[in-house]
Coordinates of C-alpha atoms in Angstrom, one line a residue:
X1 CA 32.5 -12.4 4.4
X2 CA 32.1 -14.0 0.7
X3 CA 28.3 -13.8 -1.0
X4 CA 27.5 -17.6 -0.7
X5 CA 28.4 -17.4 3.5
X6 CA 26.2 -13.5 3.2
X7 CA 23.5 -16.6 1.8
X8 CA 23.8 -19.0 4.5
X9 CA 23.2 -16.0 7.1
X10 CA 20.6 -14.7 5.9
X11 CA 19.0 -18.1 5.6
X12 CA 19.3 -18.5 9.7
X13 CA 18.7 -14.9 10.2
X14 CA 15.2 -15.5 8.6
X15 CA 13.8 -18.6 10.1
X16 CA 13.9 -16.8 13.2
X17 CA 12.3 -13.8 12.2
X18 CA 14.7 -10.8 12.3
X19 CA 15.1 -9.6 8.7
X20 CA 14.6 -6.3 9.7
X21 CA 17.1 -6.6 12.3
X22 CA 19.4 -7.3 8.8
X23 CA 18.0 -4.0 7.7
X24 CA 18.5 -2.1 10.1
X25 CA 21.8 -2.6 10.9
X26 CA 22.7 -2.9 6.9
X27 CA 20.7 1.0 7.1
X28 CA 23.2 2.0 9.8
X29 CA 25.7 0.8 8.3
X30 CA 25.5 2.9 5.6
X31 CA 24.5 5.8 7.2
X32 CA 20.8 5.7 5.5
X33 CA 18.5 8.2 7.8
X34 CA 14.8 9.5 8.4
X35 CA 13.5 6.1 7.5
X36 CA 9.6 6.6 7.0
X37 CA 8.4 2.9 5.6
X38 CA 10.2 0.1 4.8
X39 CA 8.4 -2.9 2.1
X40 CA 10.9 -5.9 3.4
X41 CA 12.5 -8.3 0.9
X42 CA 11.8 -9.1 -2.3
X43 CA 13.1 -11.5 -4.5
X44 CA 13.4 -12.5 -7.9
X45 CA 12.3 -15.5 -9.3
X46 CA 8.6 -17.1 -7.4
X47 CA 6.4 -14.3 -6.2
X48 CA 5.9 -17.0 -2.3
X49 CA 1.7 -17.2 -2.0
X50 CA 2.6 -17.4 2.3
X51 CA 3.4 -14.5 4.6
X52 CA 6.7 -16.5 6.4
X53 CA 10.3 -15.8 4.4
X54 CA 11.0 -18.3 1.5
X55 CA 14.5 -20.3 1.6
X56 CA 16.4 -18.1 -0.1
X57 CA 19.2 -20.3 -2.8
X58 CA 22.5 -19.4 -3.6
X59 CA 21.6 -18.3 -7.0
X60 CA 18.4 -16.0 -6.4
X61 CA 19.5 -12.3 -5.2
X62 CA 17.0 -10.5 -2.7
X63 CA 16.5 -7.1 -2.1
X64 CA 15.5 -4.7 0.7
X65 CA 12.9 -1.7 -0.8
X66 CA 13.4 1.5 1.7
X67 CA 11.3 4.4 1.1
X68 CA 11.0 7.0 3.4
X69 CA 12.9 11.2 2.8
X70 CA 16.4 8.9 3.5
X71 CA 20.0 9.3 2.3
X72 CA 22.4 6.4 1.1
X73 CA 26.3 7.0 0.6
X74 CA 25.7 10.5 1.2
X75 CA 23.0 10.9 -1.7
X76 CA 19.3 12.2 -1.0
X77 CA 16.9 9.7 -2.0
X78 CA 13.0 8.2 -1.6
X79 CA 13.5 5.2 -2.4
X80 CA 16.6 2.7 -2.4
X81 CA 17.4 -1.2 -2.8
X82 CA 19.6 -3.0 -0.9
X83 CA 21.0 -6.5 -2.3
X84 CA 21.2 -8.9 1.3
X85 CA 23.4 -10.9 -1.2
X86 CA 26.1 -8.8 -0.8
X87 CA 25.4 -5.9 1.8
X88 CA 25.7 -3.1 -0.8
X89 CA 23.2 -0.8 -2.1
X90 CA 22.7 0.2 -5.9
X91 CA 23.5 3.3 -6.2
X92 CA 22.4 3.7 -9.6
X93 CA 18.7 2.9 -9.0
X94 CA 18.5 5.5 -6.0
X95 CA 15.4 7.5 -6.8
X96 CA 14.4 11.0 -5.8
X97 CA 10.6 12.3 -5.9
X98 CA 9.4 15.8 -6.4
X99 CA 6.6 17.9 -5.5
X100 CA 5.7 20.9 -6.5
X101 CA 6.0 23.8 -5.2
X102 CA 7.6 22.6 -2.1
X103 CA 11.1 22.3 -1.4
X104 CA 11.5 19.6 0.9
X105 CA 11.0 17.0 -2.2
X106 CA 8.2 14.0 -2.8
X107 CA 8.2 11.9 0.6
X108 CA 6.4 7.8 0.2
X109 CA 4.8 6.6 2.4
X110 CA 3.9 3.7 1.9
X111 CA 4.3 0.1 -0.2
X112 CA 2.4 -2.4 -1.3
X113 CA 3.5 -6.0 -3.4
X114 CA 1.2 -5.8 -6.7
X115 CA -0.2 -9.5 -7.6
X116 CA -2.5 -8.3 -10.3
X117 CA -2.9 -9.8 -13.5
X118 CA -3.7 -8.7 -17.0
X119 CA -7.3 -9.5 -19.2
X120 CA -6.3 -12.3 -20.9
X121 CA -8.7 -15.0 -21.8
X122 CA -6.2 -17.3 -22.6
X123 CA -4.9 -17.1 -19.1
X124 CA -5.6 -19.4 -16.2
X125 CA -5.2 -16.8 -12.9
X126 CA -4.8 -19.0 -10.2
X127 CA -7.4 -18.0 -6.9
X128 CA -5.3 -16.0 -4.2
X129 CA -8.8 -14.7 -2.9
X130 CA -7.8 -16.9 0.3
X131 CA -4.3 -14.2 0.2
X132 CA -4.2 -12.1 3.4
X133 CA -2.3 -9.8 0.6
X134 CA -1.1 -7.5 3.4
X135 CA 1.0 -9.9 5.2
X136 CA 2.9 -10.8 2.0
X137 CA 6.3 -9.5 2.3
X138 CA 7.4 -11.1 -1.2
X139 CA 7.4 -9.2 -5.0
X140 CA 9.0 -10.1 -7.9
X141 CA 10.9 -8.5 -9.7
X142 CA 10.6 -9.7 -13.1
X143 CA 7.2 -9.6 -14.7
X144 CA 4.4 -12.2 -12.9
X145 CA 3.4 -15.4 -15.1
X146 CA 0.0 -17.6 -14.9
X147 CA -0.1 -20.3 -16.3
X148 CA -1.5 -21.1 -19.7
X149 CA -4.1 -24.4 -20.5
X150 CA -0.6 -25.4 -23.3
X151 CA 2.0 -26.0 -19.8
X152 CA 4.2 -22.6 -21.8
X153 CA 4.6 -19.2 -19.6
X154 CA 3.4 -15.8 -20.5
X155 CA 4.9 -12.9 -19.1
X156 CA 2.7 -10.1 -17.9
X157 CA 3.2 -6.9 -18.2
X158 CA 1.6 -5.7 -14.8
X159 CA 2.4 -7.4 -11.7
X160 CA 5.1 -7.8 -9.4
X161 CA 5.8 -4.1 -9.0
X162 CA 5.6 -2.3 -5.4
X163 CA 3.1 -0.2 -5.5
X164 CA 4.2 3.2 -4.7
X165 CA 2.3 6.0 -2.9
X166 CA 2.7 9.2 -1.1
X167 CA 3.0 13.6 -1.7
X168 CA 5.1 13.8 -5.3
X169 CA 4.3 14.4 -8.6
X170 CA 7.7 13.4 -10.2
X171 CA 11.2 12.6 -9.9
X172 CA 14.1 15.0 -10.8
X173 CA 15.1 12.5 -13.7
X174 CA 12.3 12.4 -15.8
X175 CA 10.4 15.8 -14.6
X176 CA 8.3 16.2 -16.7
X177 CA 6.1 12.6 -16.1
X178 CA 4.0 13.8 -12.8
X179 CA 2.8 10.4 -11.0
X180 CA 0.4 12.2 -8.5
X181 CA 1.2 10.7 -5.9
X182 CA 1.1 7.0 -6.7
X183 CA 4.4 4.7 -9.2
X184 CA 4.8 1.2 -9.9
X185 CA 8.6 0.5 -8.9
X186 CA 9.8 -2.6 -10.5
X187 CA 13.2 -2.5 -8.9
X188 CA 14.7 -0.4 -11.8
X189 CA 12.5 3.0 -12.3
X190 CA 9.2 4.5 -11.6
X191 CA 7.0 4.3 -14.0
X192 CA 2.9 5.7 -13.9
X193 CA -0.5 3.3 -12.8
X194 CA -2.6 5.0 -15.4
X195 CA -4.1 7.6 -16.2
X196 CA -6.1 11.1 -15.1
X197 CA -5.9 11.0 -11.2
X198 CA -3.9 14.4 -11.8
X199 CA -6.3 17.9 -12.7
X200 CA -4.7 21.2 -13.4
X201 CA -6.6 22.8 -11.0
X202 CA -5.2 21.1 -8.0
X203 CA -2.9 23.6 -6.3
X204 CA -0.2 21.2 -4.9
X205 CA 0.7 18.2 -5.0
X206 CA -1.8 15.2 -3.6
X207 CA -1.3 13.2 -0.5
X208 CA -2.1 9.4 -0.4
X209 CA -1.0 7.6 2.3
X210 CA -2.1 4.4 1.9
X211 CA -2.9 1.3 -0.6
X212 CA -5.1 -2.0 -0.6
X213 CA -5.4 -4.5 -3.6
X214 CA -9.4 -5.6 -4.2
X215 CA -8.8 -8.3 -7.0
X216 CA -7.2 -9.3 -9.7
X217 CA -7.4 -5.7 -11.4
X218 CA -8.7 -3.1 -8.8
X219 CA -7.0 -1.0 -6.5
X220 CA -7.7 1.6 -4.1
X221 CA -5.3 4.8 -2.9
X222 CA -6.8 7.2 0.3
X223 CA -5.1 9.8 2.2
X224 CA -5.9 13.6 1.7
X225 CA -6.8 14.8 -0.9
X226 CA -9.5 15.8 -4.1
X227 CA -9.3 15.8 -7.5
X228 CA -11.2 15.4 -10.8
X229 CA -11.7 12.2 -14.0
X230 CA -13.4 12.0 -17.1
X231 CA -15.6 8.5 -16.5
X232 CA -16.2 8.9 -20.9
X233 CA -19.0 10.6 -20.0
X234 CA -18.6 13.5 -17.8
X235 CA -16.1 14.9 -15.3
X236 CA -16.6 13.5 -11.8
X237 CA -15.8 14.6 -8.7
X238 CA -12.5 12.2 -6.6
X239 CA -12.6 12.4 -2.8
X240 CA -9.9 10.7 -0.3
X241 CA -10.1 7.9 -1.8
X242 CA -9.6 7.3 -6.0
X243 CA -10.0 3.0 -7.4
X244 CA -8.0 2.1 -10.2
X245 CA -9.5 -0.7 -12.5
X246 CA -6.1 -1.9 -14.6
X247 CA -8.3 -3.8 -16.6
X248 CA -9.8 -0.3 -18.1
X249 CA -6.9 1.3 -17.3
X250 CA -9.2 3.9 -15.5
X251 CA -9.3 5.9 -12.6
X252 CA -13.4 6.4 -10.6
X253 CA -15.1 7.7 -7.5
X254 CA -16.2 5.6 -5.0
X255 CA -19.4 4.8 -6.2
X256 CA -21.8 6.5 -3.8
X257 CA -20.0 7.5 -0.6
X258 CA -18.2 10.7 1.4
X259 CA -16.6 11.1 3.8
X260 CA -16.9 14.5 6.0
X261 CA -15.9 15.9 9.5
X262 CA -17.0 18.5 10.8
X263 CA -13.8 19.9 12.9
X264 CA -11.2 17.9 10.5
X265 CA -10.0 17.8 7.0
X266 CA -10.8 14.3 5.9
X267 CA -7.7 12.4 6.2
X268 CA -7.8 8.1 5.2
X269 CA -4.6 6.3 6.9
X270 CA -5.5 2.9 6.4
X271 CA -7.4 0.3 3.9
X272 CA -7.6 -3.0 3.9
X273 CA -9.6 -5.6 1.8
X274 CA -11.8 -8.6 3.1
X275 CA -12.1 -10.6 0.2
X276 CA -14.3 -12.5 1.2
X277 CA -17.0 -10.2 2.2
X278 CA -15.7 -8.1 -0.9
X279 CA -16.0 -4.9 2.2
X280 CA -13.0 -2.1 2.4
X281 CA -12.1 -0.9 5.6
X282 CA -11.3 2.3 5.9
X283 CA -9.3 3.6 9.1
X284 CA -8.9 7.9 9.3
X285 CA -10.1 11.6 10.7
X286 CA -13.2 11.5 9.7
X287 CA -16.7 11.4 11.4
X288 CA -19.5 12.1 8.8
X289 CA -20.4 10.4 5.6
X290 CA -22.2 12.3 2.8
X291 CA -22.5 14.8 6.4
X292 CA -23.8 13.3 8.3
X293 CA -22.9 12.1 11.9
X294 CA -21.4 9.1 12.0
X295 CA -19.2 7.0 14.3
X296 CA -15.6 8.7 14.5
X297 CA -12.1 7.1 12.7
X298 CA -14.2 3.5 11.3
X299 CA -15.5 3.4 8.2
X300 CA -16.2 0.5 5.4
X301 CA -17.1 0.3 1.5
X302 CA -18.4 -2.4 0.7
X303 CA -18.0 -3.2 -2.4
X304 CA -21.1 -5.7 -3.2
X305 CA -23.1 -2.9 -3.5
X306 CA -21.1 0.1 -4.1
X307 CA -21.5 2.4 -0.8
X308 CA -19.4 3.7 1.9
X309 CA -21.5 2.6 5.5
X310 CA -20.3 3.7 9.0
X311 CA -18.5 1.0 10.3
X312 CA -20.5 -2.1 11.9
X313 CA -18.5 -2.1 14.8
X314 CA -19.0 1.4 16.2
X315 CA -16.2 4.1 15.5
X316 CA -13.3 5.5 18.1
X317 CA -13.5 8.1 20.3
X318 CA -11.2 9.9 23.1
X319 CA -12.2 8.7 27.1
X320 CA -15.0 11.3 26.5
X321 CA -16.5 10.3 23.9
X322 CA -17.7 13.2 22.6
X323 CA -13.9 14.0 21.4
X324 CA -13.4 11.8 18.3
X325 CA -10.2 9.4 17.6
X326 CA -8.5 8.6 15.5
X327 CA -7.6 5.9 13.3
X328 CA -4.5 5.8 11.8
X329 CA -3.9 1.5 11.1
X330 CA -6.2 -1.2 10.6
X331 CA -4.1 -5.5 9.6
X332 CA -6.5 -7.9 8.6
X333 CA -6.5 -11.7 9.1
X334 CA -8.9 -13.2 6.6
X335 CA -8.4 -16.8 8.3
X336 CA -9.2 -16.1 11.7
X337 CA -11.6 -13.6 10.6
X338 CA -10.5 -10.4 13.2
X339 CA -9.5 -6.9 11.7
X340 CA -7.3 -5.0 13.8
X341 CA -7.9 -1.0 14.5
X342 CA -4.9 0.7 15.9
X343 CA -5.0 4.4 16.2
X344 CA -5.6 7.7 17.9
X345 CA -7.5 6.9 20.8
X346 CA -9.0 5.4 23.9
X347 CA -12.2 3.9 23.5
X348 CA -14.3 2.0 21.5
X349 CA -18.4 3.3 20.8
X350 CA -19.8 0.7 20.3
X351 CA -19.8 -0.7 23.4
X352 CA -17.9 2.5 25.1
X353 CA -14.9 0.4 26.4
X354 CA -11.9 1.9 27.3
X355 CA -9.1 0.8 24.7
X356 CA -5.9 2.6 24.3
X357 CA -4.5 2.6 20.8
X358 CA -5.3 -1.0 20.0
X359 CA -8.3 -3.1 19.5
X360 CA -9.2 -6.3 17.5
X361 CA -12.7 -6.3 15.7
X362 CA -14.7 -10.5 15.4
X363 CA -16.3 -9.5 11.5
X364 CA -18.5 -13.1 11.8
X365 CA -19.7 -12.5 14.2
X366 CA -19.3 -8.2 14.0
X367 CA -17.9 -7.8 18.0
X368 CA -15.0 -6.3 19.4

């Protein structure tokens, strides 16, 4: 089947919202195994602001990026790229990650489309605050562009990449670069996101499980880690959630508040940003903030006040409400004002209602 027929076939399948089926079939044919996380389709050209898939033109290249612990064409890798037009893997862009003091290599837990823009007073940045970015499946491999008042386009040095988070220190290709478990993938190479998130006191690599954009210049990453960073005046500690500001190119801790747990090692599994209320929803394994008990599994970071707080919807538990539940995934629908929570739980602590593993929270009405 020639390339045009493949693209026409792809358009038909995309219209039926079956892009993941294509990915699975292609991966099976090429002996790809152990897929742990997928970022769907990326295309060269205009960044789509819609959650649905755009029509594919015959002169556009569309790639599927898959990350995890993989074997592609009989070679191990952690990031692989499939050309959906030709159905072939890009073997020159396979990235294998390394974790210091580990024989198993690095891992990728999540991919996130980066739509950030640089600070530039001559550039008019379009307002995209209404977009539910966690639903967007498309990213531009070319640098993102912003409209200048004179009518020309200026190419940005940031934006358009995929943010890659996981447990990795470096790559086998350039082993002297330390990524601290977070990097930027532009379709050709992995680059660092800022400096200073790691410090020499770390015994092993950092485990970062999720990331969320919070505006045009702010990224939050979370997982299970601790480190220290220089804030311009002194060293400050970061526990499990870190904030990167692209304008200042610095990593910082949350303003006030630290997740703790009376019986477990704190791990944040998911983040979801509400751009309307400027609040970052947090899900994971924890039951306290700064040592004070809060309902387990859920918390919220209020960017307006710079504080980490107990979630207004309470937390999650098992049938025995004394047994803590764990939040493992979040999805926010800003248009509907609903936060979807998934995880290992059987009851909502606020209402004591039985709810097995999935719940919907109405943010405006503050009710489940």
